[in-house]
Coordinates of C-alpha atoms in Angstrom, one line a residue:
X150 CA 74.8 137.8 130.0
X151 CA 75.9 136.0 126.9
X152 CA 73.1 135.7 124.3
X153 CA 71.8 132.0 123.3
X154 CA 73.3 133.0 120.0
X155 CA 76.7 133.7 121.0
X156 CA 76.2 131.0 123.7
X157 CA 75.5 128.0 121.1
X158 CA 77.8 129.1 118.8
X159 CA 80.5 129.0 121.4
X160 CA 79.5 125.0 122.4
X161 CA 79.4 124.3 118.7
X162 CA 82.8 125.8 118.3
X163 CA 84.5 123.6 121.1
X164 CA 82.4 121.1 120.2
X165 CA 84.0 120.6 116.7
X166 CA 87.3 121.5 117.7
X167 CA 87.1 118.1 120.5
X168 CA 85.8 116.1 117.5
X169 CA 88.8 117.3 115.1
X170 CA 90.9 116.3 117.7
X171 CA 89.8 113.3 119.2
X172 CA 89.2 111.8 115.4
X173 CA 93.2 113.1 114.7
X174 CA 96.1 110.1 114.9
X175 CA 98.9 112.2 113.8
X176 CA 100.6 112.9 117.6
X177 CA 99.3 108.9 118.2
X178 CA 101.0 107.7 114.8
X179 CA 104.4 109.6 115.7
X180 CA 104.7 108.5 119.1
X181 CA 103.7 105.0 118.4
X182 CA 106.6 105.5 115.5
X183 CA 109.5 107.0 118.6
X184 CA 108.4 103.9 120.8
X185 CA 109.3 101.1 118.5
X186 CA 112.5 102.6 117.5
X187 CA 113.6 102.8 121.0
X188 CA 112.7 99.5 121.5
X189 CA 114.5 97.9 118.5
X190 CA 117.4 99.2 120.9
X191 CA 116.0 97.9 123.6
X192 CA 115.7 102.0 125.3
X193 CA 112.6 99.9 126.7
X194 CA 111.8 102.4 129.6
X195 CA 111.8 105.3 127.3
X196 CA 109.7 103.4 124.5
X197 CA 107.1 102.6 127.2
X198 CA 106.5 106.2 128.3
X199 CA 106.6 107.2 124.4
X200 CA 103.7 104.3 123.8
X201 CA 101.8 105.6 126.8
X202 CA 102.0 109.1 125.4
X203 CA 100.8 108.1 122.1
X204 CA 97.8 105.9 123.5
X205 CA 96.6 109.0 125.8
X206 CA 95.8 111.0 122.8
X207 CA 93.2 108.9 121.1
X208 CA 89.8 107.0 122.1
X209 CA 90.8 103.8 120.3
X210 CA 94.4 101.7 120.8
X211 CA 95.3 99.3 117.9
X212 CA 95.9 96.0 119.5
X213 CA 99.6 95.4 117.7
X214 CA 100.5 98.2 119.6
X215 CA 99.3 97.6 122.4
X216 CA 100.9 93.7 122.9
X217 CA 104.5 96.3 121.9
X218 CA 103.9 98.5 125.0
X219 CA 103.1 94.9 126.8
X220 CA 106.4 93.2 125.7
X221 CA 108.6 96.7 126.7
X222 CA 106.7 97.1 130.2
X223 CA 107.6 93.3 131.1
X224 CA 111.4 94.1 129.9
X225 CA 111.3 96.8 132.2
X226 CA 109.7 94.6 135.0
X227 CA 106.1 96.0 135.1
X228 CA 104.2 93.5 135.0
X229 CA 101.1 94.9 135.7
X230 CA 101.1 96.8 132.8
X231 CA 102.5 94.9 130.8
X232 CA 99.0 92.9 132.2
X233 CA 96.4 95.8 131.1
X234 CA 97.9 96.4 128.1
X235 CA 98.1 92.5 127.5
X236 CA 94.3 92.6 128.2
X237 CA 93.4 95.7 126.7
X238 CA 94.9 93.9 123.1
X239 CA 92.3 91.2 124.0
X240 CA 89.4 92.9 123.9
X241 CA 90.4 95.4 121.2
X242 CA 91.8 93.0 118.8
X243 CA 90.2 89.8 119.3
X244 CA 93.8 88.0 119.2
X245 CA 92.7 84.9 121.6
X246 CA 96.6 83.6 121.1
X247 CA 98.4 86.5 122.9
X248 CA 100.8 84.4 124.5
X249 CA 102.4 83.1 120.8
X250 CA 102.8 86.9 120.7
X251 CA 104.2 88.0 124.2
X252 CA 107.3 84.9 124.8
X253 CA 108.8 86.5 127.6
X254 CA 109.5 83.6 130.0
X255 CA 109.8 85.9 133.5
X256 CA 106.7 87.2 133.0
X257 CA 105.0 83.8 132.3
X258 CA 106.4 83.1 135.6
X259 CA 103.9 85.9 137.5
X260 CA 100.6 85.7 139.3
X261 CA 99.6 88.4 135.9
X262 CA 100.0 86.3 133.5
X263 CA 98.1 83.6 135.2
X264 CA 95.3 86.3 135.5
X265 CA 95.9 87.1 132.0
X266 CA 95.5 83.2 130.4
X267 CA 92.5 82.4 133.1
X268 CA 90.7 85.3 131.7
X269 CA 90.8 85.0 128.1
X270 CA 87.9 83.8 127.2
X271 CA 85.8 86.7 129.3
X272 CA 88.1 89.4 127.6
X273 CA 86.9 87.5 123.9
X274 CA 83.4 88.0 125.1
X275 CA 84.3 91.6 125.9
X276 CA 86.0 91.8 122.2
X277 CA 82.9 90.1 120.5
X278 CA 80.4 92.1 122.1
X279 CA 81.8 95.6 121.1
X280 CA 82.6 94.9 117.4
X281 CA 80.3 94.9 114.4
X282 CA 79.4 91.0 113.9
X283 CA 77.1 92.1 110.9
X284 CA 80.2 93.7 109.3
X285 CA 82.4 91.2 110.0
X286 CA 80.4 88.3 108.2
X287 CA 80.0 90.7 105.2
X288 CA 84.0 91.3 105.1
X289 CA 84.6 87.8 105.5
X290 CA 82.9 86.3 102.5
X291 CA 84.3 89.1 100.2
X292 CA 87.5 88.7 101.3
X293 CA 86.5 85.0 100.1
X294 CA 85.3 86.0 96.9
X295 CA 88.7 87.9 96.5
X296 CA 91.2 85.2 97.8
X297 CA 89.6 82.2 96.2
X298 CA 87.3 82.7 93.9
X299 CA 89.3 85.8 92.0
X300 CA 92.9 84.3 92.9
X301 CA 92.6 80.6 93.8
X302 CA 93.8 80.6 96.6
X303 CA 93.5 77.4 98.8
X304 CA 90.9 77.8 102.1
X305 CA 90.5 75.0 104.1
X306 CA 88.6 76.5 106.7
X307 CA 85.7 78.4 105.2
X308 CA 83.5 77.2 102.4
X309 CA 80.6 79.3 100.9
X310 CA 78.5 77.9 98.3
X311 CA 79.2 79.5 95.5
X312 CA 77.7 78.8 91.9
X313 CA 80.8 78.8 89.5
X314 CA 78.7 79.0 86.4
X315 CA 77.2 82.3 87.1
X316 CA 80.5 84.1 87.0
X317 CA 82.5 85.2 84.6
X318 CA 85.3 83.4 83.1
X319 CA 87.9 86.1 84.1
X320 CA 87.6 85.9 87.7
X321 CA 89.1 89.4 87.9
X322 CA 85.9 91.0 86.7
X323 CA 84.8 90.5 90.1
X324 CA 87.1 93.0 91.9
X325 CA 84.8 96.0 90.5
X326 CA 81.4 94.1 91.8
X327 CA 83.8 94.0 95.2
X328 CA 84.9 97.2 95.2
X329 CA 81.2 98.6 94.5
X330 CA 80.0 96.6 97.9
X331 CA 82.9 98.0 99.4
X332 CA 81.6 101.6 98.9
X333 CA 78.4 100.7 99.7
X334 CA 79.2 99.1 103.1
X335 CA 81.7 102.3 103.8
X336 CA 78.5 104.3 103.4
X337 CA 76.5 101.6 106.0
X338 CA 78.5 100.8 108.6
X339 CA 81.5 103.1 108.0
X340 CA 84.8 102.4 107.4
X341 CA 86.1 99.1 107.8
X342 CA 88.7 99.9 110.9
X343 CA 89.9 97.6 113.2
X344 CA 87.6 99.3 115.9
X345 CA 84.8 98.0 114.6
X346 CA 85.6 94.7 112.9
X347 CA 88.6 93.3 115.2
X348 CA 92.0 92.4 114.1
X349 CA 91.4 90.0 111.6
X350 CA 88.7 91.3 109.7
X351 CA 90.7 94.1 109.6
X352 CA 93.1 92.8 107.8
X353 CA 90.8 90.6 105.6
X354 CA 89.4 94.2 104.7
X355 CA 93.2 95.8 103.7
X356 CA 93.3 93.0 101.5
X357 CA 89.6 94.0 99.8
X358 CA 91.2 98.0 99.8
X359 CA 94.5 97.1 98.7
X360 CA 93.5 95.0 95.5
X361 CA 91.1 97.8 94.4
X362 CA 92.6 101.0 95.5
X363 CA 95.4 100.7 93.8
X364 CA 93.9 100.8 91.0
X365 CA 94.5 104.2 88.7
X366 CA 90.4 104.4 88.2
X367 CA 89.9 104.3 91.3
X368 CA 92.0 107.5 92.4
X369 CA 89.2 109.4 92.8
X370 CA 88.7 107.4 96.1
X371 CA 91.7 108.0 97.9
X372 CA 90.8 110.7 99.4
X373 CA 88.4 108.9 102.1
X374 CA 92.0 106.5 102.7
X375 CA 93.6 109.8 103.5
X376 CA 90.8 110.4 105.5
X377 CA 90.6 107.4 107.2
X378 CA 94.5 107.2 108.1
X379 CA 94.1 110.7 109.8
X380 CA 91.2 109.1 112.0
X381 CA 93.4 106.0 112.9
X382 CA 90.7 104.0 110.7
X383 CA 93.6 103.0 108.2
X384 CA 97.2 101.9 109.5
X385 CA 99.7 104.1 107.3
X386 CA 101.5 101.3 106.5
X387 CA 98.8 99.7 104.6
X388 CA 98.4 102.6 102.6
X389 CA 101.8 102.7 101.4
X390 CA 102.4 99.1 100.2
X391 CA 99.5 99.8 97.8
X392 CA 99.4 103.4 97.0
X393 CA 103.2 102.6 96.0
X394 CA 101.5 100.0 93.4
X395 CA 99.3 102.6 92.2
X396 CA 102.1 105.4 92.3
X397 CA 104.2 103.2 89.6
X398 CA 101.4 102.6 87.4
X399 CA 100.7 106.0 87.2
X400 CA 104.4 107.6 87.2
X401 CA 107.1 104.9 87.1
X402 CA 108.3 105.6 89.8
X403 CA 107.4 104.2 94.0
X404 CA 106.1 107.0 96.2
X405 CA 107.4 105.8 99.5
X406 CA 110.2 103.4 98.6
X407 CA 113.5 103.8 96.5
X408 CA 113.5 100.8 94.1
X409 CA 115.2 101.6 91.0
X410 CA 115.7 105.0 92.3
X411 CA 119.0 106.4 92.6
X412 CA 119.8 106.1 96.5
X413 CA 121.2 109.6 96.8
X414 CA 120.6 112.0 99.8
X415 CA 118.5 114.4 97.7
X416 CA 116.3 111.3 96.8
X417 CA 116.1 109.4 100.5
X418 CA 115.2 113.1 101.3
X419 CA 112.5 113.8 99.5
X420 CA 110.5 110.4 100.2
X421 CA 110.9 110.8 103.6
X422 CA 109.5 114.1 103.2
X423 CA 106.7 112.1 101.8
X424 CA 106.2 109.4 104.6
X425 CA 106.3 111.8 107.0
X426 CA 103.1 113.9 105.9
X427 CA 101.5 109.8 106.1
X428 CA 103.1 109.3 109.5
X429 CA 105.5 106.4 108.4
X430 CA 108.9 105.9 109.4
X431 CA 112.2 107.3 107.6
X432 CA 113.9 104.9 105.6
X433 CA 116.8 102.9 107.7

């Protein structure tokens, strides 16, 4: 008989390798990469089965990827997959207006998409019930603080009562009071991935990482992005628009792009050597 000993250690050992792999994006990222180049030449068969590969390796879909497998399964006259995966954006992303998204006029035409529009409003239910409301809220009013207050930008649709005399006159003091909550409500309710918030906080909270990440004091904190990416917490290409910011500061030179770089093959070479370890594309 196998001792309890052995036994646990056995269970604990399979038990880490699932997590490890269930929490790695890296075959996802790839495949998700394959499909939409394929489909930018319209190979829209071949992109589907790449997307359903990719989406079989992971617990959680990213809805922009999703409404892409949609779009290639109605080009290839699927409709009822291009329904679930239409539906499964829904709930994951929280995008109630899909159908600005998905203008394909035959399968507008179908009994699915009918089902699909009908059922919209359940499927939001679905989306708002699973995600973090708490978190969202938070996200949203420093993503105000940041947009507005910091950089003036003009929001008619949200207003937060905010008393302009308490701050200080350079509004950009307050990205290090926002990027201090940001650790702090990493450490709460973990990181801000569109999983947990929806779509659009998500991307209210890229804008909250990208402004302060990029910073070169705040280096020491990139290691939780890289983290996060690996996870399919942090969309690759997010990192890169800012960590290219933070690379020039730093060297004076982009990390994943070639402006002001010679274009030669040794060059193109070695930063696609460098998007590939982050699971971006090659340069086209």
């Amino acid at each position: 008989m196998i001792s309890r000993v052995i036994l646990i250690s056995l269970l604990t050992s399979v038990l880490f390798v699932t997590t490890i792999y269930a929490q790695d994006y890296s075959v996802y990222y790839n495949r998700c990469n394959m499909a939409d180049s394929l489909a930018d030449i319209k190979e829209y068969k071949e992109a589907l089965i790449n997307y359903k590969q990719a989406f079989e390796t992971v617990d959680y879909v990213h809805a922009e990827n999703l409404r892409k497998a949609s779009v290639c399964a109605i080009e290839c006259d699927d409709f009822n997959k291009a329904y679930l995966y239409a539906k499964q954006s829904v709930i994951n992303g929280g995008e109630r207006y899909i159908f600005k998204r998905i203008k394909r006029r035959k399968f507008k035409r179908t009994d699915y998409y009918r089902r699909l529009k009908d059922s919209i409003d359940y499927f939001m239910e679905l989306h708002n019930e699973r995600v973090n409301q708490s978190y969202k809220n938070i996200i949203d009013s420093l993503e105000y603080v940041d947009q507005v207050i910091i950089r003036g930008a003009k929001d008619k649709s949200r207003h937060y009562n905010i008393d302009i005399t308490t701050l200080p006159l350079n509004r950009f003091d307050l990205d290090s009071c926002n990027m201090n909550l940001l650790l702090h409500l990493f450490d709460k309710y973990g990181f801000p991935s569109e999983k947990i918030l929806g779509e659009d906080s998500y991307f209210m909270a890229n804008t909250l990482i990208h402004h302060n990440f990029r910073k070169v004091e705040n280096e020491k904190y990139h290691k939780m992005i890289f983290e996060a990416i690996i996870k399919g917490e942090y969309n690759p290409l997010f990192f890169s628009w800012w960590y290219d910011q933070f690379y020039q500061s730093k060297k004076s030179e982009p990390y994943f792009t070639l402006f002001g770089m010679q274009k030669s093959e040794e060059n193109i070479n070695r930063v696609n050597n460098r998007r590939r370890k982050f699971f971006l594309p090659d340069l086209k």
